[in-house]
Amino acid sequence: MGNQPYIVGVGAANLDLNGASCAPIHLRDSNPGHISLSAGGVTRNVCENLARLGADVKLLSCVGDDVFGSYIRRSCVEAGIDIRYLHEAKGAHSSIYLSILDADGDMLVGMSDMRIVQQDLPADYLPSQKQLIQGAKVVTCDPCMGETALLQLLDLCQPSQVVCVDPVSCAYARVVAPLIGRFHTAKPNRMELEILAGMEIRSDADLQRAGEVVLNKGLKRLFVSLGAEGCLYMDDTGTVLRRKLRPAKMVNASGAGDSFAAAMLYATLHGFDVKKTLDYAMAAGIAAVLHERTINPNMSIPLLEEILLAHRI
């Protein structure tokens, strides 16, 4: 495994089916649009962005032995993700995520079928990867595998490791909420933070209070994505920072969170300071929305530097 610090991603690896409408959507009717296929899943997307940024990243997940499974594998290999430890479930359907975007590029509705990671993942899969998991400097995960797998992972991780969670959605944030104090870093949006903190957020003061509630549970770092408003950063040393970049013309909003997380983890792996970490993370979010694909295939450190020059306020 070498002495090079590496990142392990534990979570969803899906096939994404994405429909983007050409005109305002008429419900219960057929709408002309552009439909595309790509590999997805929050953790897999974060891993792909990390690999494109140049990090050594290994994916722990589950795919079926179906045509979608081989598509997911091929996409990972092409992006530079190490998938030697991926579990293949015989006779199972790989996870699929379906999203419909409106004419502005915002999600109208999404649907996910992730039964494979919740039903077909062997109980001893994560424990069997104990050495790999404990050797990682950074571990990134999502709750799509369910509470049991999440608890297993937390039990395997060491206190010295940076374990990061993306709550993914409000429904999954409820799985994460009781465990939040066991993570090092979390990257919720405003709605997910409400669930993690167990309070409504109606103002900036509420936002900060909710952040404090979560940090008081034992979390070390919090990155709250606020869309066009940028990002709120808070940590257990009392640092509070709001950062934003000049917004870009959005082509596709769906991958911004995953690329933000990847650049934040890359910066963490390399020990960047908070401001540089936030700048890289927000630049990566912009890199994502500038491309029609969920993951910008040109994602790289030079691209982030270029975006920072153009978008710093």
PDB file of C-alpha atoms in Angstrom:
ATOM      1  CA  MET A   1       0.000   0.000   0.000  1.00  0.00           C
ATOM      2  CA  GLY A   2       3.067   2.261   0.161  1.00  0.00           C
ATOM      3  CA  ASN A   3       3.611   5.283   2.360  1.00  0.00           C
ATOM      4  CA  GLN A   4       1.635   7.598   0.119  1.00  0.00           C
ATOM      5  CA  PRO A   5      -1.408   8.784   2.145  1.00  0.00           C
ATOM      6  CA  TYR A   6      -4.622   7.527   0.606  1.00  0.00           C
ATOM      7  CA  ILE A   7      -8.356   8.055   0.950  1.00  0.00           C
ATOM      8  CA  VAL A   8     -10.970   5.331   1.308  1.00  0.00           C
ATOM      9  CA  GLY A   9     -14.544   5.993   0.125  1.00  0.00           C
ATOM     10  CA  VAL A  10     -17.310   3.822   1.602  1.00  0.00           C
ATOM     11  CA  GLY A  11     -20.802   4.151   0.181  1.00  0.00           C
ATOM     12  CA  ALA A  12     -22.946   4.338  -2.888  1.00  0.00           C
ATOM     13  CA  ALA A  13     -21.844   3.492  -6.428  1.00  0.00           C
ATOM     14  CA  ASN A  14     -24.778   3.871  -8.810  1.00  0.00           C
ATOM     15  CA  LEU A  15     -25.728   4.138 -12.381  1.00  0.00           C
ATOM     16  CA  ASP A  16     -27.204   7.628 -12.908  1.00  0.00           C
ATOM     17  CA  LEU A  17     -29.940   8.162 -15.445  1.00  0.00           C
ATOM     18  CA  ASN A  18     -30.418  11.865 -15.959  1.00  0.00           C
ATOM     19  CA  GLY A  19     -33.233  13.547 -17.917  1.00  0.00           C
ATOM     20  CA  ALA A  20     -32.910  17.282 -18.597  1.00  0.00           C
ATOM     21  CA  SER A  21     -36.017  18.961 -19.967  1.00  0.00           C
ATOM     22  CA  CYS A  22     -35.710  21.331 -22.931  1.00  0.00           C
ATOM     23  CA  ALA A  23     -38.747  23.396 -21.879  1.00  0.00           C
ATOM     24  CA  PRO A  24     -40.850  24.008 -18.755  1.00  0.00           C
ATOM     25  CA  ILE A  25     -42.038  20.597 -17.563  1.00  0.00           C
ATOM     26  CA  HIS A  26     -45.624  19.430 -17.966  1.00  0.00           C
ATOM     27  CA  LEU A  27     -46.365  16.861 -15.295  1.00  0.00           C
ATOM     28  CA  ARG A  28     -48.093  13.587 -16.216  1.00  0.00           C
ATOM     29  CA  ASP A  29     -47.053  14.107 -19.815  1.00  0.00           C
ATOM     30  CA  SER A  30     -44.129  13.265 -22.066  1.00  0.00           C
ATOM     31  CA  ASN A  31     -41.532  16.058 -22.208  1.00  0.00           C
ATOM     32  CA  PRO A  32     -38.804  16.490 -24.810  1.00  0.00           C
ATOM     33  CA  GLY A  33     -35.345  16.477 -23.199  1.00  0.00           C
ATOM     34  CA  HIS A  34     -31.800  15.193 -23.188  1.00  0.00           C
ATOM     35  CA  ILE A  35     -31.295  11.868 -21.431  1.00  0.00           C
ATOM     36  CA  SER A  36     -27.854  10.746 -20.380  1.00  0.00           C
ATOM     37  CA  LEU A  37     -26.262   7.831 -18.587  1.00  0.00           C
ATOM     38  CA  SER A  38     -23.303   8.085 -16.211  1.00  0.00           C
ATOM     39  CA  ALA A  39     -21.762   6.411 -13.190  1.00  0.00           C
ATOM     40  CA  GLY A  40     -22.900   8.022  -9.945  1.00  0.00           C
ATOM     41  CA  GLY A  41     -23.483   7.545  -6.233  1.00  0.00           C
ATOM     42  CA  VAL A  42     -22.359  10.197  -3.734  1.00  0.00           C
ATOM     43  CA  THR A  43     -19.239   8.437  -2.475  1.00  0.00           C
ATOM     44  CA  ARG A  44     -18.284   7.151  -5.924  1.00  0.00           C
ATOM     45  CA  ASN A  45     -18.646  10.682  -7.337  1.00  0.00           C
ATOM     46  CA  VAL A  46     -16.507  12.127  -4.541  1.00  0.00           C
ATOM     47  CA  CYS A  47     -13.904   9.420  -5.266  1.00  0.00           C
ATOM     48  CA  GLU A  48     -13.905  10.180  -9.003  1.00  0.00           C
ATOM     49  CA  ASN A  49     -13.371  13.889  -8.369  1.00  0.00           C
ATOM     50  CA  LEU A  50     -10.576  13.023  -5.921  1.00  0.00           C
ATOM     51  CA  ALA A  51      -8.904  10.727  -8.447  1.00  0.00           C
ATOM     52  CA  ARG A  52      -9.089  13.456 -11.103  1.00  0.00           C
ATOM     53  CA  LEU A  53      -7.500  15.903  -8.637  1.00  0.00           C
ATOM     54  CA  GLY A  54      -4.644  13.426  -8.277  1.00  0.00           C
ATOM     55  CA  ALA A  55      -5.410  11.702  -4.953  1.00  0.00           C
ATOM     56  CA  ASP A  56      -4.879   7.981  -4.324  1.00  0.00           C
ATOM     57  CA  VAL A  57      -8.431   6.832  -3.641  1.00  0.00           C
ATOM     58  CA  LYS A  58      -9.931   3.383  -3.001  1.00  0.00           C
ATOM     59  CA  LEU A  59     -13.651   2.616  -3.233  1.00  0.00           C
ATOM     60  CA  LEU A  60     -15.518   0.205  -0.973  1.00  0.00           C
ATOM     61  CA  SER A  61     -18.993  -0.425  -2.322  1.00  0.00           C
ATOM     62  CA  CYS A  62     -21.201  -3.030  -3.914  1.00  0.00           C
ATOM     63  CA  VAL A  63     -22.274  -3.538  -7.534  1.00  0.00           C
ATOM     64  CA  GLY A  64     -24.274  -6.267  -9.230  1.00  0.00           C
ATOM     65  CA  ASP A  65     -22.943  -8.690 -11.855  1.00  0.00           C
ATOM     66  CA  ASP A  66     -25.224  -6.973 -14.381  1.00  0.00           C
ATOM     67  CA  VAL A  67     -24.523  -4.683 -17.323  1.00  0.00           C
ATOM     68  CA  PHE A  68     -24.857  -1.603 -15.080  1.00  0.00           C
ATOM     69  CA  GLY A  69     -22.300  -3.075 -12.689  1.00  0.00           C
ATOM     70  CA  SER A  70     -19.728  -3.430 -15.444  1.00  0.00           C
ATOM     71  CA  TYR A  71     -20.498   0.111 -16.629  1.00  0.00           C
ATOM     72  CA  ILE A  72     -19.891   1.460 -13.101  1.00  0.00           C
ATOM     73  CA  ARG A  73     -16.613  -0.494 -12.809  1.00  0.00           C
ATOM     74  CA  ARG A  74     -15.372   0.696 -16.198  1.00  0.00           C
ATOM     75  CA  SER A  75     -16.160   4.334 -15.382  1.00  0.00           C
ATOM     76  CA  CYS A  76     -14.287   4.060 -12.077  1.00  0.00           C
ATOM     77  CA  VAL A  77     -11.214   2.534 -13.700  1.00  0.00           C
ATOM     78  CA  GLU A  78     -11.185   5.174 -16.452  1.00  0.00           C
ATOM     79  CA  ALA A  79     -11.291   7.923 -13.806  1.00  0.00           C
ATOM     80  CA  GLY A  80      -8.419   6.396 -11.837  1.00  0.00           C
ATOM     81  CA  ILE A  81     -10.302   5.019  -8.796  1.00  0.00           C
ATOM     82  CA  ASP A  82      -8.846   1.872  -7.230  1.00  0.00           C
ATOM     83  CA  ILE A  83     -11.738  -0.642  -7.298  1.00  0.00           C
ATOM     84  CA  ARG A  84      -9.838  -3.805  -6.318  1.00  0.00           C
ATOM     85  CA  TYR A  85     -11.837  -3.990  -3.075  1.00  0.00           C
ATOM     86  CA  LEU A  86     -15.299  -3.524  -4.606  1.00  0.00           C
ATOM     87  CA  HIS A  87     -17.815  -6.256  -3.764  1.00  0.00           C
ATOM     88  CA  GLU A  88     -19.741  -7.865  -6.622  1.00  0.00           C
ATOM     89  CA  ALA A  89     -23.099  -9.332  -5.583  1.00  0.00           C
ATOM     90  CA  LYS A  90     -24.088 -12.254  -7.799  1.00  0.00           C
ATOM     91  CA  GLY A  91     -27.541 -12.044  -9.348  1.00  0.00           C
ATOM     92  CA  ALA A  92     -28.210  -8.596  -7.868  1.00  0.00           C
ATOM     93  CA  HIS A  93     -29.223  -5.378  -9.629  1.00  0.00           C
ATOM     94  CA  SER A  94     -26.710  -2.533  -9.341  1.00  0.00           C
ATOM     95  CA  SER A  95     -28.057   0.656  -7.740  1.00  0.00           C
ATOM     96  CA  ILE A  96     -29.735   3.115 -10.059  1.00  0.00           C
ATOM     97  CA  TYR A  97     -30.479   6.761  -9.466  1.00  0.00           C
ATOM     98  CA  LEU A  98     -32.933   8.533 -11.746  1.00  0.00           C
ATOM     99  CA  SER A  99     -33.233  12.306 -11.837  1.00  0.00           C
ATOM    100  CA  ILE A 100     -35.357  14.707 -13.845  1.00  0.00           C
ATOM    101  CA  LEU A 101     -34.062  18.265 -14.204  1.00  0.00           C
ATOM    102  CA  ASP A 102     -36.270  21.205 -15.127  1.00  0.00           C
ATOM    103  CA  ALA A 103     -35.475  23.655 -17.923  1.00  0.00           C
ATOM    104  CA  ASP A 104     -33.241  25.675 -15.530  1.00  0.00           C
ATOM    105  CA  GLY A 105     -31.104  22.660 -14.640  1.00  0.00           C
ATOM    106  CA  ASP A 106     -32.566  22.257 -11.137  1.00  0.00           C
ATOM    107  CA  MET A 107     -33.828  18.883  -9.958  1.00  0.00           C
ATOM    108  CA  LEU A 108     -37.587  18.454 -10.217  1.00  0.00           C
ATOM    109  CA  VAL A 109     -37.628  14.900  -8.860  1.00  0.00           C
ATOM    110  CA  GLY A 110     -35.166  12.119  -8.151  1.00  0.00           C
ATOM    111  CA  MET A 111     -35.649   8.438  -7.382  1.00  0.00           C
ATOM    112  CA  SER A 112     -33.104   5.963  -6.112  1.00  0.00           C
ATOM    113  CA  ASP A 113     -33.064   2.169  -6.027  1.00  0.00           C
ATOM    114  CA  MET A 114     -30.234   1.278  -3.653  1.00  0.00           C
ATOM    115  CA  ARG A 115     -31.468  -2.074  -2.439  1.00  0.00           C
ATOM    116  CA  ILE A 116     -28.189  -3.731  -3.350  1.00  0.00           C
ATOM    117  CA  VAL A 117     -26.073  -1.851  -0.778  1.00  0.00           C
ATOM    118  CA  GLN A 118     -28.678  -2.409   1.927  1.00  0.00           C
ATOM    119  CA  GLN A 119     -29.521  -6.074   1.220  1.00  0.00           C
ATOM    120  CA  ASP A 120     -26.697  -7.676  -0.735  1.00  0.00           C
ATOM    121  CA  LEU A 121     -23.667  -6.348   1.125  1.00  0.00           C
ATOM    122  CA  PRO A 122     -22.205  -9.238   3.160  1.00  0.00           C
ATOM    123  CA  ALA A 123     -22.127  -8.551   6.921  1.00  0.00           C
ATOM    124  CA  ASP A 124     -18.385  -9.239   7.012  1.00  0.00           C
ATOM    125  CA  TYR A 125     -17.499  -7.072   3.999  1.00  0.00           C
ATOM    126  CA  LEU A 126     -16.340  -3.952   5.865  1.00  0.00           C
ATOM    127  CA  PRO A 127     -14.657  -5.882   8.740  1.00  0.00           C
ATOM    128  CA  SER A 128     -12.738  -7.891   6.104  1.00  0.00           C
ATOM    129  CA  GLN A 129     -11.316  -4.572   4.821  1.00  0.00           C
ATOM    130  CA  LYS A 130     -10.216  -3.460   8.293  1.00  0.00           C
ATOM    131  CA  GLN A 131      -6.527  -3.041   7.385  1.00  0.00           C
ATOM    132  CA  LEU A 132      -7.296  -0.980   4.295  1.00  0.00           C
ATOM    133  CA  ILE A 133      -9.771   1.230   6.196  1.00  0.00           C
ATOM    134  CA  GLN A 134      -7.460   1.800   9.164  1.00  0.00           C
ATOM    135  CA  GLY A 135      -4.509   2.605   6.887  1.00  0.00           C
ATOM    136  CA  ALA A 136      -6.327   5.533   5.254  1.00  0.00           C
ATOM    137  CA  LYS A 137      -5.552   9.075   6.345  1.00  0.00           C
ATOM    138  CA  VAL A 138      -9.058  10.148   5.289  1.00  0.00           C
ATOM    139  CA  VAL A 139     -12.256   8.076   5.102  1.00  0.00           C
ATOM    140  CA  THR A 140     -15.291   9.509   3.336  1.00  0.00           C
ATOM    141  CA  CYS A 141     -18.725   7.921   3.477  1.00  0.00           C
ATOM    142  CA  ASP A 142     -22.445   8.370   2.928  1.00  0.00           C
ATOM    143  CA  PRO A 143     -25.373   6.792   4.796  1.00  0.00           C
ATOM    144  CA  CYS A 144     -26.878   5.036   1.733  1.00  0.00           C
ATOM    145  CA  MET A 145     -25.585   1.660   2.960  1.00  0.00           C
ATOM    146  CA  GLY A 146     -27.795   1.938   6.021  1.00  0.00           C
ATOM    147  CA  GLU A 147     -27.194   2.273   9.717  1.00  0.00           C
ATOM    148  CA  THR A 148     -25.587  -1.144  10.297  1.00  0.00           C
ATOM    149  CA  ALA A 149     -22.814  -0.573   7.765  1.00  0.00           C
ATOM    150  CA  LEU A 150     -22.291   2.980   9.029  1.00  0.00           C
ATOM    151  CA  LEU A 151     -21.881   1.745  12.610  1.00  0.00           C
ATOM    152  CA  GLN A 152     -19.510  -0.991  11.436  1.00  0.00           C
ATOM    153  CA  LEU A 153     -17.392   1.588   9.647  1.00  0.00           C
ATOM    154  CA  LEU A 154     -17.285   3.934  12.643  1.00  0.00           C
ATOM    155  CA  ASP A 155     -16.204   1.036  14.874  1.00  0.00           C
ATOM    156  CA  LEU A 156     -13.377   0.182  12.449  1.00  0.00           C
ATOM    157  CA  CYS A 157     -12.039   3.733  12.141  1.00  0.00           C
ATOM    158  CA  GLN A 158      -9.330   5.093  14.450  1.00  0.00           C
ATOM    159  CA  PRO A 159      -9.530   8.393  16.404  1.00  0.00           C
ATOM    160  CA  SER A 160      -6.572   9.749  14.406  1.00  0.00           C
ATOM    161  CA  GLN A 161      -8.427   9.424  11.088  1.00  0.00           C
ATOM    162  CA  VAL A 162     -10.465  12.139   9.401  1.00  0.00           C
ATOM    163  CA  VAL A 163     -13.841  10.456   8.869  1.00  0.00           C
ATOM    164  CA  CYS A 164     -16.160  12.577   6.767  1.00  0.00           C
ATOM    165  CA  VAL A 165     -19.869  12.092   6.123  1.00  0.00           C
ATOM    166  CA  ASP A 166     -22.194  13.611   3.550  1.00  0.00           C
ATOM    167  CA  PRO A 167     -25.771  13.267   4.842  1.00  0.00           C
ATOM    168  CA  VAL A 168     -27.011  13.145   1.170  1.00  0.00           C
ATOM    169  CA  SER A 169     -30.693  13.920   1.844  1.00  0.00           C
ATOM    170  CA  CYS A 170     -33.091  14.705   4.666  1.00  0.00           C
ATOM    171  CA  ALA A 171     -34.183  11.067   4.895  1.00  0.00           C
ATOM    172  CA  TYR A 172     -30.598   9.829   5.201  1.00  0.00           C
ATOM    173  CA  ALA A 173     -29.682  12.698   7.557  1.00  0.00           C
ATOM    174  CA  ARG A 174     -31.997  11.018  10.088  1.00  0.00           C
ATOM    175  CA  VAL A 175     -29.759   7.924   9.961  1.00  0.00           C
ATOM    176  CA  VAL A 176     -26.663  10.081  10.532  1.00  0.00           C
ATOM    177  CA  ALA A 177     -28.119  12.350  13.246  1.00  0.00           C
ATOM    178  CA  PRO A 178     -27.736  10.032  16.271  1.00  0.00           C
ATOM    179  CA  LEU A 179     -24.153   9.199  15.206  1.00  0.00           C
ATOM    180  CA  ILE A 180     -22.967  12.682  14.214  1.00  0.00           C
ATOM    181  CA  GLY A 181     -20.620  13.095  17.186  1.00  0.00           C
ATOM    182  CA  ARG A 182     -18.576  10.093  16.037  1.00  0.00           C
ATOM    183  CA  PHE A 183     -17.542  11.741  12.768  1.00  0.00           C
ATOM    184  CA  HIS A 184     -14.699  14.209  12.285  1.00  0.00           C
ATOM    185  CA  THR A 185     -16.204  16.231   9.423  1.00  0.00           C
ATOM    186  CA  ALA A 186     -19.712  16.649   7.993  1.00  0.00           C
ATOM    187  CA  LYS A 187     -20.948  18.418   4.863  1.00  0.00           C
ATOM    188  CA  PRO A 188     -24.696  18.996   5.160  1.00  0.00           C
ATOM    189  CA  ASN A 189     -26.847  21.553   3.389  1.00  0.00           C
ATOM    190  CA  ARG A 190     -29.183  23.789   5.401  1.00  0.00           C
ATOM    191  CA  MET A 191     -32.102  21.310   5.488  1.00  0.00           C
ATOM    192  CA  GLU A 192     -29.862  18.399   6.473  1.00  0.00           C
ATOM    193  CA  LEU A 193     -28.262  20.523   9.202  1.00  0.00           C
ATOM    194  CA  GLU A 194     -31.735  21.154  10.674  1.00  0.00           C
ATOM    195  CA  ILE A 195     -32.120  17.397  11.112  1.00  0.00           C
ATOM    196  CA  LEU A 196     -28.598  16.866  12.475  1.00  0.00           C
ATOM    197  CA  ALA A 197     -29.101  19.671  15.012  1.00  0.00           C
ATOM    198  CA  GLY A 198     -32.769  18.912  15.700  1.00  0.00           C
ATOM    199  CA  MET A 199     -33.867  22.527  15.204  1.00  0.00           C
ATOM    200  CA  GLU A 200     -35.378  24.808  12.594  1.00  0.00           C
ATOM    201  CA  ILE A 201     -33.099  27.263  10.810  1.00  0.00           C
ATOM    202  CA  ARG A 202     -34.841  30.527   9.945  1.00  0.00           C
ATOM    203  CA  SER A 203     -31.963  33.016  10.116  1.00  0.00           C
ATOM    204  CA  ASP A 204     -28.191  33.302   9.993  1.00  0.00           C
ATOM    205  CA  ALA A 205     -28.143  33.273  13.792  1.00  0.00           C
ATOM    206  CA  ASP A 206     -30.092  29.991  13.752  1.00  0.00           C
ATOM    207  CA  LEU A 207     -27.666  28.606  11.201  1.00  0.00           C
ATOM    208  CA  GLN A 208     -24.727  29.261  13.469  1.00  0.00           C
ATOM    209  CA  ARG A 209     -26.581  27.990  16.523  1.00  0.00           C
ATOM    210  CA  ALA A 210     -27.407  24.744  14.702  1.00  0.00           C
ATOM    211  CA  GLY A 211     -23.718  24.422  13.805  1.00  0.00           C
ATOM    212  CA  GLU A 212     -22.784  24.837  17.457  1.00  0.00           C
ATOM    213  CA  VAL A 213     -25.296  22.177  18.521  1.00  0.00           C
ATOM    214  CA  VAL A 214     -23.717  19.670  16.127  1.00  0.00           C
ATOM    215  CA  LEU A 215     -20.131  20.556  17.111  1.00  0.00           C
ATOM    216  CA  ASN A 216     -21.074  20.174  20.776  1.00  0.00           C
ATOM    217  CA  LYS A 217     -21.989  16.558  20.024  1.00  0.00           C
ATOM    218  CA  GLY A 218     -18.352  15.818  19.187  1.00  0.00           C
ATOM    219  CA  LEU A 219     -18.025  16.693  15.491  1.00  0.00           C
ATOM    220  CA  LYS A 220     -14.733  18.507  14.726  1.00  0.00           C
ATOM    221  CA  ARG A 221     -15.479  20.322  11.442  1.00  0.00           C
ATOM    222  CA  LEU A 222     -18.640  21.409   9.698  1.00  0.00           C
ATOM    223  CA  PHE A 223     -19.001  22.623   6.103  1.00  0.00           C
ATOM    224  CA  VAL A 224     -22.554  23.800   5.389  1.00  0.00           C
ATOM    225  CA  SER A 225     -23.241  24.259   1.699  1.00  0.00           C
ATOM    226  CA  LEU A 226     -25.560  27.215   1.109  1.00  0.00           C
ATOM    227  CA  GLY A 227     -25.900  27.087  -2.685  1.00  0.00           C
ATOM    228  CA  ALA A 228     -25.388  30.504  -4.255  1.00  0.00           C
ATOM    229  CA  GLU A 229     -24.669  31.899  -0.764  1.00  0.00           C
ATOM    230  CA  GLY A 230     -21.434  29.928  -0.627  1.00  0.00           C
ATOM    231  CA  CYS A 231     -20.439  28.020   2.457  1.00  0.00           C
ATOM    232  CA  LEU A 232     -20.436  28.297   6.236  1.00  0.00           C
ATOM    233  CA  TYR A 233     -17.448  26.714   7.954  1.00  0.00           C
ATOM    234  CA  MET A 234     -17.339  26.022  11.680  1.00  0.00           C
ATOM    235  CA  ASP A 235     -15.008  23.894  13.762  1.00  0.00           C
ATOM    236  CA  ASP A 236     -14.395  22.778  17.339  1.00  0.00           C
ATOM    237  CA  THR A 237     -11.721  25.450  17.889  1.00  0.00           C
ATOM    238  CA  GLY A 238     -14.394  28.150  17.527  1.00  0.00           C
ATOM    239  CA  THR A 239     -13.497  29.214  13.991  1.00  0.00           C
ATOM    240  CA  VAL A 240     -16.505  30.491  12.024  1.00  0.00           C
ATOM    241  CA  LEU A 241     -16.088  31.511   8.382  1.00  0.00           C
ATOM    242  CA  ARG A 242     -18.487  32.449   5.611  1.00  0.00           C
ATOM    243  CA  ARG A 243     -17.007  32.265   2.104  1.00  0.00           C
ATOM    244  CA  LYS A 244     -18.460  32.664  -1.333  1.00  0.00           C
ATOM    245  CA  LEU A 245     -17.177  33.036  -4.859  1.00  0.00           C
ATOM    246  CA  ARG A 246     -18.742  34.973  -7.717  1.00  0.00           C
ATOM    247  CA  PRO A 247     -21.400  32.593  -9.058  1.00  0.00           C
ATOM    248  CA  ALA A 248     -21.060  30.962 -12.454  1.00  0.00           C
ATOM    249  CA  LYS A 249     -23.662  30.364 -15.170  1.00  0.00           C
ATOM    250  CA  MET A 250     -25.116  27.014 -14.182  1.00  0.00           C
ATOM    251  CA  VAL A 251     -25.271  24.207 -16.729  1.00  0.00           C
ATOM    252  CA  ASN A 252     -26.035  21.334 -14.327  1.00  0.00           C
ATOM    253  CA  ALA A 253     -26.409  21.693 -10.558  1.00  0.00           C
ATOM    254  CA  SER A 254     -26.352  18.029  -9.691  1.00  0.00           C
ATOM    255  CA  GLY A 255     -22.637  17.429  -9.088  1.00  0.00           C
ATOM    256  CA  ALA A 256     -21.625  20.533  -7.158  1.00  0.00           C
ATOM    257  CA  GLY A 257     -21.845  18.997  -3.685  1.00  0.00           C
ATOM    258  CA  ASP A 258     -19.760  15.955  -4.550  1.00  0.00           C
ATOM    259  CA  SER A 259     -16.983  17.971  -6.170  1.00  0.00           C
ATOM    260  CA  PHE A 260     -17.029  20.456  -3.264  1.00  0.00           C
ATOM    261  CA  ALA A 261     -16.532  17.520  -0.875  1.00  0.00           C
ATOM    262  CA  ALA A 262     -13.742  16.039  -2.993  1.00  0.00           C
ATOM    263  CA  ALA A 263     -11.697  19.236  -3.100  1.00  0.00           C
ATOM    264  CA  MET A 264     -12.269  19.738   0.632  1.00  0.00           C
ATOM    265  CA  LEU A 265     -10.959  16.209   1.290  1.00  0.00           C
ATOM    266  CA  TYR A 266      -8.032  16.706  -1.090  1.00  0.00           C
ATOM    267  CA  ALA A 267      -7.103  19.873   0.812  1.00  0.00           C
ATOM    268  CA  THR A 268      -7.478  17.992   4.117  1.00  0.00           C
ATOM    269  CA  LEU A 269      -5.228  15.175   2.886  1.00  0.00           C
ATOM    270  CA  HIS A 270      -2.579  17.773   2.004  1.00  0.00           C
ATOM    271  CA  GLY A 271      -2.957  19.818   5.199  1.00  0.00           C
ATOM    272  CA  PHE A 272      -4.140  23.088   3.607  1.00  0.00           C
ATOM    273  CA  ASP A 273      -5.367  25.848   5.917  1.00  0.00           C
ATOM    274  CA  VAL A 274      -9.091  26.561   6.299  1.00  0.00           C
ATOM    275  CA  LYS A 275      -9.290  29.441   3.802  1.00  0.00           C
ATOM    276  CA  LYS A 276      -7.444  27.561   1.077  1.00  0.00           C
ATOM    277  CA  THR A 277      -9.562  24.471   1.800  1.00  0.00           C
ATOM    278  CA  LEU A 278     -12.772  26.492   1.387  1.00  0.00           C
ATOM    279  CA  ASP A 279     -11.511  28.221  -1.743  1.00  0.00           C
ATOM    280  CA  TYR A 280     -10.592  24.911  -3.376  1.00  0.00           C
ATOM    281  CA  ALA A 281     -13.905  23.360  -2.343  1.00  0.00           C
ATOM    282  CA  MET A 282     -15.993  26.229  -3.745  1.00  0.00           C
ATOM    283  CA  ALA A 283     -13.931  26.397  -6.927  1.00  0.00           C
ATOM    284  CA  ALA A 284     -14.603  22.677  -7.416  1.00  0.00           C
ATOM    285  CA  GLY A 285     -18.330  23.320  -6.968  1.00  0.00           C
ATOM    286  CA  ILE A 286     -18.145  25.899  -9.745  1.00  0.00           C
ATOM    287  CA  ALA A 287     -16.133  23.507 -11.942  1.00  0.00           C
ATOM    288  CA  ALA A 288     -18.984  21.016 -11.549  1.00  0.00           C
ATOM    289  CA  VAL A 289     -21.859  23.340 -12.469  1.00  0.00           C
ATOM    290  CA  LEU A 290     -19.989  24.572 -15.557  1.00  0.00           C
ATOM    291  CA  HIS A 291     -20.163  21.136 -17.164  1.00  0.00           C
ATOM    292  CA  GLU A 292     -23.244  19.252 -18.361  1.00  0.00           C
ATOM    293  CA  ARG A 293     -21.974  16.035 -16.796  1.00  0.00           C
ATOM    294  CA  THR A 294     -22.332  15.461 -13.048  1.00  0.00           C
ATOM    295  CA  ILE A 295     -18.541  15.209 -12.867  1.00  0.00           C
ATOM    296  CA  ASN A 296     -16.444  17.612 -14.863  1.00  0.00           C
ATOM    297  CA  PRO A 297     -13.981  15.370 -16.756  1.00  0.00           C
ATOM    298  CA  ASN A 298     -11.485  18.283 -16.730  1.00  0.00           C
ATOM    299  CA  MET A 299     -11.450  18.439 -12.913  1.00  0.00           C
ATOM    300  CA  SER A 300      -7.859  19.172 -11.858  1.00  0.00           C
ATOM    301  CA  ILE A 301      -5.848  21.422  -9.541  1.00  0.00           C
ATOM    302  CA  PRO A 302      -4.928  23.810 -12.421  1.00  0.00           C
ATOM    303  CA  LEU A 303      -8.660  24.144 -13.253  1.00  0.00           C
ATOM    304  CA  LEU A 304      -9.429  25.055  -9.616  1.00  0.00           C
ATOM    305  CA  GLU A 305      -6.653  27.676  -9.601  1.00  0.00           C
ATOM    306  CA  GLU A 306      -8.023  29.121 -12.840  1.00  0.00           C
ATOM    307  CA  ILE A 307     -11.576  29.328 -11.428  1.00  0.00           C
ATOM    308  CA  LEU A 308     -10.309  30.999  -8.256  1.00  0.00           C
ATOM    309  CA  LEU A 309      -8.598  33.701 -10.304  1.00  0.00           C
ATOM    310  CA  ALA A 310     -11.806  34.373 -12.223  1.00  0.00           C
ATOM    311  CA  HIS A 311     -14.359  34.062  -9.399  1.00  0.00           C
ATOM    312  CA  ARG A 312     -12.751  35.365  -6.218  1.00  0.00           C
ATOM    313  CA  ILE A 313     -14.762  38.251  -4.827  1.00  0.00           C
TER     314      ILE A 313
END
